[in-house]
GROMACS .gro file of C-alpha atoms in nm:
model
  441
    1MET     CA    1   1.640  -1.513   0.102
    2ARG     CA    2   1.843  -1.581   0.414
    3ALA     CA    3   1.624  -1.786   0.645
    4SER     CA    4   1.825  -1.680   0.949
    5LEU     CA    5   1.750  -1.319   0.866
    6HIS     CA    6   1.391  -1.401   0.794
    7ARG     CA    7   1.362  -1.565   1.132
    8ARG     CA    8   1.511  -1.254   1.289
    9LEU     CA    9   1.263  -1.047   1.093
   10SER     CA   10   0.976  -1.262   1.215
   11LEU     CA   11   1.092  -1.218   1.576
   12ALA     CA   12   1.137  -0.848   1.524
   13THR     CA   13   0.796  -0.796   1.372
   14ALA     CA   14   0.636  -0.976   1.665
   15ALA     CA   15   0.838  -0.801   1.931
   16LEU     CA   16   1.071  -0.541   1.781
   17ALA     CA   17   1.334  -0.806   1.860
   18CYS     CA   18   1.244  -0.835   2.228
   19ALA     CA   19   1.181  -1.181   2.373
   20LEU     CA   20   0.874  -1.326   2.540
   21LEU     CA   21   0.966  -1.612   2.770
   22PRO     CA   22   0.706  -1.852   2.912
   23LEU     CA   23   0.631  -1.840   3.281
   24SER     CA   24   0.587  -2.148   3.492
   25THR     CA   25   0.269  -2.150   3.699
   26SER     CA   26   0.285  -2.173   4.073
   27ALA     CA   27   0.039  -2.168   4.357
   28GLN     CA   28  -0.029  -1.836   4.524
   29THR     CA   29   0.147  -1.782   4.850
   30ALA     CA   30  -0.036  -1.661   5.157
   31ALA     CA   31   0.131  -1.322   5.114
   32GLU     CA   32  -0.004  -1.290   4.760
   33GLN     CA   33  -0.354  -1.372   4.877
   34THR     CA   34  -0.351  -1.074   5.112
   35ALA     CA   35  -0.383  -0.843   4.809
   36PRO     CA   36  -0.098  -0.594   4.854
   37THR     CA   37  -0.153  -0.230   4.770
   38THR     CA   38   0.046  -0.272   4.450
   39THR     CA   39   0.121  -0.590   4.260
   40ALA     CA   40   0.453  -0.712   4.127
   41PHE     CA   41   0.326  -0.633   3.777
   42GLU     CA   42   0.238  -0.275   3.871
   43ARG     CA   43   0.572  -0.217   4.041
   44ARG     CA   44   0.775  -0.345   3.748
   45ALA     CA   45   0.553  -0.165   3.497
   46ALA     CA   46   0.615   0.166   3.673
   47GLN     CA   47   0.992   0.115   3.636
   48LEU     CA   48   0.981   0.051   3.262
   49PRO     CA   49   1.046   0.411   3.145
   50ASP     CA   50   1.367   0.413   3.350
   51VAL     CA   51   1.468   0.076   3.206
   52VAL     CA   52   1.414   0.199   2.848
   53ALA     CA   53   1.615   0.513   2.926
   54GLY     CA   54   1.899   0.306   3.073
   55ASN     CA   55   1.855   0.458   3.418
   56MET     CA   56   1.802   0.124   3.593
   57ALA     CA   57   2.044  -0.166   3.618
   58TYR     CA   58   1.961  -0.427   3.354
   59ASP     CA   59   2.041  -0.720   3.583
   60ASP     CA   60   1.818  -0.579   3.858
   61TYR     CA   61   1.516  -0.560   3.630
   62PHE     CA   62   1.542  -0.871   3.412
   63ALA     CA   63   1.564  -1.234   3.524
   64PRO     CA   64   1.862  -1.445   3.412
   65ALA     CA   65   1.652  -1.638   3.159
   66PHE     CA   66   1.550  -1.317   2.984
   67ARG     CA   67   1.906  -1.182   2.986
   68ALA     CA   68   2.027  -1.504   2.826
   69GLU     CA   69   1.775  -1.458   2.546
   70VAL     CA   70   1.821  -1.083   2.506
   71PRO     CA   71   2.169  -0.959   2.609
   72GLN     CA   72   2.192  -0.606   2.742
   73SER     CA   73   2.369  -0.485   2.426
   74ARG     CA   74   2.082  -0.609   2.210
   75PHE     CA   75   1.822  -0.454   2.439
   76ALA     CA   76   2.010  -0.123   2.428
   77ALA     CA   77   2.011  -0.134   2.048
   78ILE     CA   78   1.636  -0.194   2.044
   79THR     CA   79   1.553   0.082   2.290
   80GLY     CA   80   1.793   0.315   2.113
   81SER     CA   81   1.606   0.256   1.788
   82LEU     CA   82   1.273   0.320   1.960
   83ILE     CA   83   1.396   0.645   2.114
   84ALA     CA   84   1.540   0.759   1.782
   85GLN     CA   85   1.205   0.705   1.611
   86TYR     CA   86   0.957   0.797   1.885
   87GLY     CA   87   1.141   1.009   2.142
   88ARG     CA   88   1.191   0.946   2.513
   89ALA     CA   89   0.976   0.704   2.712
   90LEU     CA   90   0.768   0.928   2.939
   91SER     CA   91   0.519   0.729   3.142
   92VAL     CA   92   0.315   0.412   3.180
   93GLU     CA   93  -0.057   0.422   3.111
   94SER     CA   94  -0.350   0.181   3.112
   95VAL     CA   95  -0.199  -0.104   3.316
   96GLN     CA   96  -0.400  -0.427   3.296
   97SER     CA   97  -0.321  -0.756   3.475
   98ALA     CA   98  -0.554  -1.034   3.588
   99ASP     CA   99  -0.310  -1.204   3.825
  100GLY     CA  100  -0.073  -0.927   3.932
  101ARG     CA  101   0.223  -1.077   3.744
  102SER     CA  102   0.137  -1.084   3.373
  103GLY     CA  103  -0.050  -0.832   3.166
  104THR     CA  104  -0.034  -0.544   2.922
  105LEU     CA  105   0.042  -0.175   2.953
  106GLN     CA  106   0.068   0.133   2.737
  107LEU     CA  107   0.413   0.292   2.738
  108ARG     CA  108   0.392   0.655   2.639
  109PHE     CA  109   0.676   0.800   2.429
  110GLU     CA  110   0.708   1.158   2.313
  111LYS     CA  111   0.565   1.076   1.969
  112GLY     CA  112   0.336   0.782   2.035
  113THR     CA  113   0.239   0.488   2.252
  114ALA     CA  114   0.369   0.131   2.260
  115THR     CA  115   0.156  -0.163   2.366
  116VAL     CA  116   0.369  -0.386   2.589
  117ARG     CA  117   0.320  -0.736   2.727
  118LEU     CA  118   0.506  -0.774   3.057
  119ASP     CA  119   0.561  -1.088   3.267
  120VAL     CA  120   0.709  -1.085   3.617
  121GLY     CA  121   0.862  -1.403   3.756
  122ALA     CA  122   0.735  -1.581   4.066
  123SER     CA  123   1.066  -1.549   4.251
  124ALA     CA  124   1.098  -1.321   4.552
  125ASP     CA  125   1.308  -1.066   4.361
  126GLU     CA  126   1.021  -1.013   4.114
  127ARG     CA  127   1.247  -0.976   3.813
  128VAL     CA  128   1.092  -0.960   3.467
  129THR     CA  129   1.090  -1.281   3.261
  130GLY     CA  130   0.911  -1.155   2.952
  131LEU     CA  131   0.885  -0.823   2.768
  132LEU     CA  132   0.708  -0.801   2.434
  133ILE     CA  133   0.638  -0.482   2.242
  134THR     CA  134   0.340  -0.585   2.030
  135GLY     CA  135   0.240  -0.262   1.862
  136PHE     CA  136   0.300   0.109   1.830
  137ALA     CA  137   0.054   0.390   1.766
  138VAL     CA  138   0.203   0.717   1.645
  139ASP     CA  139   0.014   1.030   1.746
  140GLY     CA  140  -0.167   1.186   1.450
  141ASP     CA  141  -0.027   0.927   1.209
  142ASN     CA  142  -0.120   0.927   0.840
  143PHE     CA  143   0.002   0.777   0.514
  144HIS     CA  144   0.185   1.095   0.412
  145ARG     CA  145   0.395   1.086   0.730
  146ILE     CA  146   0.483   0.722   0.679
  147ALA     CA  147   0.569   0.782   0.313
  148ALA     CA  148   0.804   1.061   0.422
  149ASP     CA  149   0.964   0.839   0.686
  150LEU     CA  150   1.017   0.564   0.429
  151ALA     CA  151   1.162   0.810   0.180
  152GLY     CA  152   1.409   0.924   0.445
  153LEU     CA  153   1.567   0.579   0.477
  154PRO     CA  154   1.903   0.530   0.303
  155GLY     CA  155   1.871   0.351  -0.029
  156ALA     CA  156   1.545   0.292  -0.215
  157THR     CA  157   1.201   0.225  -0.070
  158GLY     CA  158   0.851   0.166  -0.198
  159PHE     CA  159   0.515   0.063  -0.056
  160LEU     CA  160   0.155  -0.001  -0.145
  161VAL     CA  161  -0.163  -0.022   0.059
  162ALA     CA  162  -0.449  -0.141  -0.159
  163GLU     CA  163  -0.792  -0.296  -0.141
  164ILE     CA  164  -0.843  -0.621  -0.332
  165ASP     CA  165  -1.184  -0.683  -0.486
  166GLY     CA  166  -1.175  -0.977  -0.724
  167ASP     CA  167  -0.937  -0.879  -1.003
  168ALA     CA  168  -0.944  -0.513  -0.903
  169ILE     CA  169  -0.663  -0.362  -0.696
  170ARG     CA  170  -0.763  -0.020  -0.563
  171THR     CA  171  -0.475   0.188  -0.435
  172ILE     CA  172  -0.527   0.354  -0.097
  173ALA     CA  173  -0.173   0.485  -0.050
  174SER     CA  174   0.156   0.422  -0.229
  175ALA     CA  175   0.501   0.543  -0.317
  176ASN     CA  176   0.717   0.397  -0.596
  177ALA     CA  177   0.468   0.112  -0.623
  178ASP     CA  178   0.573   0.019  -0.977
  179ARG     CA  179   0.947   0.012  -0.914
  180GLN     CA  180   1.121  -0.325  -0.904
  181TYR     CA  181   1.289  -0.413  -0.574
  182ALA     CA  182   1.491  -0.708  -0.456
  183VAL     CA  183   1.245  -0.884  -0.226
  184GLY     CA  184   1.440  -1.178  -0.086
  185SER     CA  185   1.226  -1.470   0.025
  186THR     CA  186   0.902  -1.306  -0.082
  187PHE     CA  187   0.966  -1.494  -0.409
  188LYS     CA  188   0.853  -1.810  -0.227
  189LEU     CA  189   0.493  -1.695  -0.267
  190TYR     CA  190   0.527  -1.767  -0.640
  191ILE     CA  191   0.631  -2.123  -0.557
  192LEU     CA  192   0.335  -2.154  -0.319
  193ASN     CA  193   0.105  -2.027  -0.593
  194GLU     CA  194   0.225  -2.288  -0.844
  195LEU     CA  195   0.201  -2.565  -0.585
  196ALA     CA  196  -0.160  -2.470  -0.516
  197ALA     CA  197  -0.233  -2.462  -0.890
  198GLN     CA  198  -0.093  -2.811  -0.946
  199ILE     CA  199  -0.294  -2.941  -0.652
  200ALA     CA  200  -0.610  -2.775  -0.785
  201THR     CA  201  -0.571  -2.961  -1.116
  202GLY     CA  202  -0.528  -3.295  -0.937
  203LYS     CA  203  -0.165  -3.336  -1.041
  204ARG     CA  204  -0.061  -3.339  -0.674
  205ARG     CA  205  -0.211  -3.355  -0.327
  206TRP     CA  206  -0.115  -3.171  -0.011
  207SER     CA  207  -0.064  -3.507   0.156
  208ASP     CA  208   0.182  -3.635  -0.107
  209VAL     CA  209   0.510  -3.749   0.052
  210VAL     CA  210   0.827  -3.645  -0.130
  211PRO     CA  211   1.200  -3.655  -0.045
  212LEU     CA  212   1.371  -3.344   0.092
  213SER     CA  213   1.582  -3.344  -0.220
  214HIS     CA  214   1.761  -3.009  -0.218
  215PRO     CA  215   1.910  -2.895   0.114
  216SER     CA  216   2.010  -2.531   0.120
  217PHE     CA  217   2.209  -2.269   0.304
  218SER     CA  218   2.059  -2.096   0.610
  219SER     CA  219   1.754  -2.319   0.645
  220VAL     CA  220   1.567  -2.290   0.975
  221ALA     CA  221   1.345  -2.598   0.971
  222THR     CA  222   1.554  -2.840   0.766
  223ALA     CA  223   1.906  -2.754   0.878
  224ASN     CA  224   2.110  -3.074   0.917
  225TRP     CA  225   1.821  -3.294   0.806
  226PRO     CA  226   1.932  -3.600   0.610
  227LYS     CA  227   1.897  -3.561   0.234
  228ASP     CA  228   1.587  -3.727   0.089
  229ALA     CA  229   1.406  -3.744   0.425
  230PRO     CA  230   1.034  -3.795   0.348
  231VAL     CA  231   0.803  -3.496   0.405
  232THR     CA  232   0.457  -3.397   0.283
  233LEU     CA  233   0.398  -3.115   0.038
  234GLN     CA  234   0.195  -2.930   0.299
  235THR     CA  235   0.482  -2.953   0.547
  236LEU     CA  236   0.722  -2.814   0.289
  237ALA     CA  237   0.482  -2.530   0.211
  238ASN     CA  238   0.435  -2.446   0.579
  239TRP     CA  239   0.811  -2.441   0.642
  240MET     CA  240   0.881  -2.240   0.327
  241ILE     CA  241   0.634  -1.966   0.420
  242SER     CA  242   0.629  -1.954   0.801
  243VAL     CA  243   1.005  -1.974   0.869
  244SER     CA  244   1.124  -1.915   0.512
  245ASP     CA  245   1.307  -2.246   0.497
  246ASN     CA  246   1.534  -2.248   0.192
  247GLY     CA  247   1.565  -2.625   0.167
  248ALA     CA  248   1.188  -2.657   0.153
  249ALA     CA  249   1.171  -2.387  -0.116
  250ASP     CA  250   1.440  -2.546  -0.333
  251THR     CA  251   1.285  -2.891  -0.299
  252LEU     CA  252   0.949  -2.755  -0.414
  253LEU     CA  253   1.105  -2.554  -0.698
  254HIS     CA  254   1.274  -2.861  -0.845
  255LEU     CA  255   0.965  -3.075  -0.790
  256LEU     CA  256   0.717  -2.834  -0.949
  257GLY     CA  257   0.947  -2.726  -1.229
  258ARG     CA  258   1.125  -2.397  -1.292
  259ASP     CA  259   0.933  -2.337  -1.616
  260ALA     CA  260   0.598  -2.391  -1.444
  261ILE     CA  261   0.679  -2.142  -1.169
  262GLU     CA  262   0.793  -1.885  -1.425
  263ALA     CA  263   0.467  -1.931  -1.616
  264ARG     CA  264   0.270  -1.891  -1.293
  265MET     CA  265   0.460  -1.572  -1.217
  266ARG     CA  266   0.363  -1.430  -1.555
  267ALA     CA  267   0.002  -1.538  -1.511
  268ALA     CA  268  -0.009  -1.365  -1.173
  269GLY     CA  269   0.070  -1.036  -1.347
  270HIS     CA  270   0.438  -0.972  -1.275
  271SER     CA  271   0.521  -0.654  -1.467
  272GLU     CA  272   0.885  -0.747  -1.547
  273PRO     CA  273   0.906  -1.127  -1.538
  274SER     CA  274   1.243  -1.132  -1.713
  275ARG     CA  275   1.399  -1.002  -1.390
  276ASN     CA  276   1.325  -1.346  -1.240
  277ILE     CA  277   1.399  -1.568  -1.540
  278PRO     CA  278   1.553  -1.813  -1.494
  279PHE     CA  279   1.378  -1.846  -1.158
  280LEU     CA  280   1.674  -1.919  -0.934
  281SER     CA  281   1.682  -2.161  -0.644
  282THR     CA  282   1.829  -2.027  -0.321
  283VAL     CA  283   2.140  -2.244  -0.362
  284GLU     CA  284   2.195  -2.115  -0.716
  285ALA     CA  285   2.159  -1.755  -0.601
  286PHE     CA  286   2.386  -1.802  -0.301
  287ALA     CA  287   2.648  -1.979  -0.508
  288LEU     CA  288   2.651  -1.718  -0.785
  289LYS     CA  289   2.678  -1.437  -0.531
  290GLY     CA  290   2.978  -1.600  -0.363
  291ASN     CA  291   3.347  -1.578  -0.439
  292ASN     CA  292   3.363  -1.930  -0.584
  293PHE     CA  293   3.173  -1.829  -0.899
  294ALA     CA  294   3.308  -1.487  -0.992
  295VAL     CA  295   3.352  -1.577  -1.361
  296GLU     CA  296   3.010  -1.739  -1.389
  297ARG     CA  297   2.851  -1.448  -1.201
  298ALA     CA  298   2.986  -1.192  -1.446
  299ALA     CA  299   2.866  -1.400  -1.740
  300PHE     CA  300   2.523  -1.449  -1.582
  301ILE     CA  301   2.469  -1.080  -1.507
  302GLY     CA  302   2.563  -0.980  -1.862
  303ALA     CA  303   2.349  -1.242  -2.038
  304ASP     CA  304   1.989  -1.252  -2.160
  305ASP     CA  305   1.731  -1.496  -2.024
  306LYS     CA  306   1.818  -1.779  -2.261
  307ALA     CA  307   2.191  -1.751  -2.204
  308GLN     CA  308   2.138  -1.731  -1.828
  309ARG     CA  309   1.933  -2.050  -1.841
  310ARG     CA  310   2.204  -2.227  -2.040
  311LEU     CA  311   2.462  -2.118  -1.783
  312ILE     CA  312   2.253  -2.251  -1.495
  313ASP     CA  313   2.191  -2.582  -1.673
  314ALA     CA  314   2.556  -2.622  -1.773
  315ASN     CA  315   2.671  -2.569  -1.413
  316ALA     CA  316   2.398  -2.768  -1.240
  317ASP     CA  317   2.649  -3.012  -1.093
  318ARG     CA  318   2.858  -2.724  -0.949
  319LEU     CA  319   2.587  -2.485  -0.826
  320THR     CA  320   2.530  -2.694  -0.515
  321LEU     CA  321   2.524  -2.637  -0.141
  322ALA     CA  322   2.875  -2.780  -0.105
  323ASN     CA  323   3.009  -2.496  -0.321
  324VAL     CA  324   2.829  -2.209  -0.148
  325ASP     CA  325   3.085  -1.968  -0.003
  326GLY     CA  326   2.913  -1.858   0.317
  327VAL     CA  327   3.201  -1.628   0.411
  328SER     CA  328   3.107  -1.401   0.121
  329PHE     CA  329   2.790  -1.292   0.297
  330THR     CA  330   2.949  -1.153   0.612
  331ALA     CA  331   3.060  -0.815   0.476
  332GLY     CA  332   2.736  -0.658   0.354
  333PRO     CA  333   2.512  -0.649   0.047
  334ARG     CA  334   2.620  -0.849  -0.257
  335PHE     CA  335   2.484  -0.785  -0.606
  336ILE     CA  336   2.132  -0.715  -0.482
  337GLY     CA  337   2.047  -0.527  -0.800
  338GLU     CA  338   2.159  -0.809  -1.031
  339LEU     CA  339   2.129  -1.144  -0.853
  340GLU     CA  340   1.806  -1.164  -0.660
  341TRP     CA  341   1.433  -1.207  -0.697
  342PHE     CA  342   1.250  -0.891  -0.795
  343ALA     CA  343   0.899  -0.754  -0.770
  344SER     CA  344   0.728  -0.419  -0.742
  345PRO     CA  345   0.481  -0.351  -0.461
  346ARG     CA  346   0.203  -0.370  -0.720
  347ASP     CA  347   0.335  -0.705  -0.848
  348ILE     CA  348   0.312  -0.837  -0.493
  349ALA     CA  349  -0.044  -0.708  -0.462
  350ARG     CA  350  -0.139  -0.895  -0.781
  351LEU     CA  351   0.026  -1.209  -0.646
  352MET     CA  352  -0.162  -1.181  -0.315
  353ALA     CA  353  -0.487  -1.136  -0.505
  354ASP     CA  354  -0.412  -1.447  -0.711
  355LEU     CA  355  -0.340  -1.650  -0.397
  356ARG     CA  356  -0.665  -1.536  -0.235
  357ARG     CA  357  -0.868  -1.624  -0.545
  358ARG     CA  358  -0.750  -1.984  -0.514
  359ASN     CA  359  -0.974  -2.022  -0.211
  360SER     CA  360  -0.729  -2.281  -0.075
  361ALA     CA  361  -0.745  -2.338   0.300
  362PRO     CA  362  -0.390  -2.485   0.316
  363VAL     CA  363  -0.249  -2.184   0.127
  364MET     CA  364  -0.417  -1.934   0.357
  365ALA     CA  365  -0.319  -2.135   0.663
  366ALA     CA  366   0.047  -2.147   0.557
  367MET     CA  367   0.056  -1.769   0.521
  368ALA     CA  368  -0.110  -1.714   0.859
  369ILE     CA  369   0.123  -1.932   1.070
  370ASN     CA  370   0.357  -1.635   1.114
  371ASN     CA  371   0.160  -1.313   1.065
  372GLY     CA  372   0.474  -1.105   1.094
  373VAL     CA  373   0.340  -0.835   1.326
  374GLY     CA  374   0.218  -0.999   1.646
  375PRO     CA  375  -0.121  -1.023   1.817
  376VAL     CA  376  -0.193  -0.656   1.891
  377ALA     CA  377  -0.134  -0.535   1.535
  378ALA     CA  378  -0.332  -0.833   1.405
  379GLU     CA  379  -0.634  -0.777   1.631
  380PRO     CA  380  -0.840  -0.566   1.383
  381TRP     CA  381  -0.805  -0.836   1.117
  382ARG     CA  382  -1.025  -1.143   1.070
  383TYR     CA  383  -0.743  -1.297   0.867
  384LEU     CA  384  -0.381  -1.190   0.835
  385GLY     CA  385  -0.128  -1.369   0.616
  386TYR     CA  386   0.235  -1.267   0.579
  387LYS     CA  387   0.558  -1.328   0.393
  388GLY     CA  388   0.880  -1.142   0.449
  389GLY     CA  389   1.215  -1.153   0.277
  390SER     CA  390   1.561  -1.037   0.374
  391GLU     CA  391   1.929  -1.057   0.307
  392ASN     CA  392   2.211  -0.809   0.345
  393GLY     CA  393   2.080  -0.480   0.208
  394VAL     CA  394   1.733  -0.621   0.136
  395LEU     CA  395   1.415  -0.618   0.340
  396SER     CA  396   1.058  -0.678   0.229
  397MET     CA  397   0.734  -0.725   0.421
  398SER     CA  398   0.399  -0.817   0.265
  399LEU     CA  399   0.064  -0.883   0.430
  400LEU     CA  400  -0.276  -0.995   0.308
  401GLY     CA  401  -0.560  -0.919   0.547
  402GLN     CA  402  -0.936  -0.925   0.581
  403ARG     CA  403  -1.070  -0.651   0.807
  404LYS     CA  404  -1.306  -0.749   1.086
  405SER     CA  405  -1.497  -0.424   1.054
  406ASP     CA  406  -1.627  -0.469   0.701
  407GLY     CA  407  -1.483  -0.794   0.560
  408LYS     CA  408  -1.278  -0.614   0.295
  409TRP     CA  409  -0.946  -0.758   0.180
  410LEU     CA  410  -0.633  -0.546   0.171
  411VAL     CA  411  -0.265  -0.579   0.086
  412VAL     CA  412   0.008  -0.394   0.271
  413THR     CA  413   0.354  -0.434   0.122
  414ALA     CA  414   0.682  -0.245   0.151
  415SER     CA  415   1.038  -0.300   0.033
  416TRP     CA  416   1.371  -0.140   0.123
  417ASN     CA  417   1.694  -0.191  -0.072
  418ASN     CA  418   2.036  -0.045   0.002
  419PRO     CA  419   2.331  -0.179  -0.198
  420GLU     CA  420   2.573   0.014   0.021
  421ALA     CA  421   2.487  -0.116   0.368
  422ASN     CA  422   2.269  -0.354   0.565
  423VAL     CA  423   1.921  -0.225   0.640
  424GLU     CA  424   1.767  -0.195   0.986
  425THR     CA  425   1.494  -0.450   1.047
  426ASP     CA  426   1.334  -0.265   1.337
  427ARG     CA  427   1.283   0.053   1.137
  428LEU     CA  428   1.092  -0.112   0.853
  429VAL     CA  429   0.894  -0.325   1.097
  430GLY     CA  430   0.776  -0.012   1.274
  431LEU     CA  431   0.678   0.160   0.950
  432VAL     CA  432   0.491  -0.141   0.811
  433THR     CA  433   0.310  -0.186   1.141
  434ARG     CA  434   0.199   0.175   1.114
  435LEU     CA  435   0.077   0.117   0.757
  436LEU     CA  436  -0.117  -0.187   0.873
  437ALA     CA  437  -0.277   0.010   1.157
  438LEU     CA  438  -0.398   0.277   0.916
  439ALA     CA  439  -0.519   0.015   0.668
  440ALA     CA  440  -0.725  -0.144   0.947
  441LYS     CA  441  -0.928   0.177   0.969
   0.00000   0.00000   0.00000
């Protein structure tokens, strides 16, 4: 739900939260043209195991621009997570660079191998300007190992890897695939599905211009935009899916109609639709979770669908962005089992299948803007669409892909809920990336 967290998730899935900074091009110097025995890329690549282990000074290895983007404390947290999951970094293998400054390498850990993109700056000190971990292959990996790793996380987890063939969903691997989980912004796929349906009937067009009518909390694309700024429906859809913009989602929800989205959710095969009725906007959910609506929250949680809808309608003029208590969300998970959007892994698979059956180029394009896992993990896939969701104690990642090898369509989806503590983005990213790698085979 929280776009800021979704954005962090998107960055983490692409780079395990490392940063890739662009390099400026410069002409080769005479010294570079003499082809030294080793290149700047090779020298810095060879030092990477020591950097990961903390045996080399951070400032000596990374350029100021990189350090500004990724402080040493953040880098240490990332490498600590990697070491905890995969053991010590041992050696560098398979170094490849066309220009001696930028390229890829394989970084061998005790339990697997990371694919790393490394960029060395053009300055004389040859400090690194970009480091991107784009994939991880675990030695001897299989679905049973990943299921065990997921089960070992604190809280509740579930996943599904399945092939989609028309209406059929064929399970390849799963655990707790029929359990309902809080899925955060993954709910926005139901809004996308209803938007595509209304466009298919001719009620709307992707090019329709509408006002940005409902600004929301923690919106990446529309933060501080003036209310009622004109935008197209396709722009709203792209923002809602690619950067999980909450203002775009709420604008579309109110435009399309809450009842219509709920009906679309049922039609897409949600196994417990009442969990999401009434289908809350992000502002409504944020407001009800906050300290300003404690009385209304208790009434909402204890009510049936009809009474919940009456409560939302009766407080429509109060459940607004101005009354969202942002401070409430700084201490950890809040009511993630009662006030959220819910789906099982199998529900998400049915939703992905429904979206694919629409054969809508704008829908598929919106889902592919941010594929969630980066270029290396996406390489075996002809198409890869993604939607993630997160808030305190909630993390969900869902992908729809078509394999290059045989053209088959698959869904990979996983959710992790912990009402007691925030969940670790990097850990689920690594596990889902492993699921995707196995699904690609």
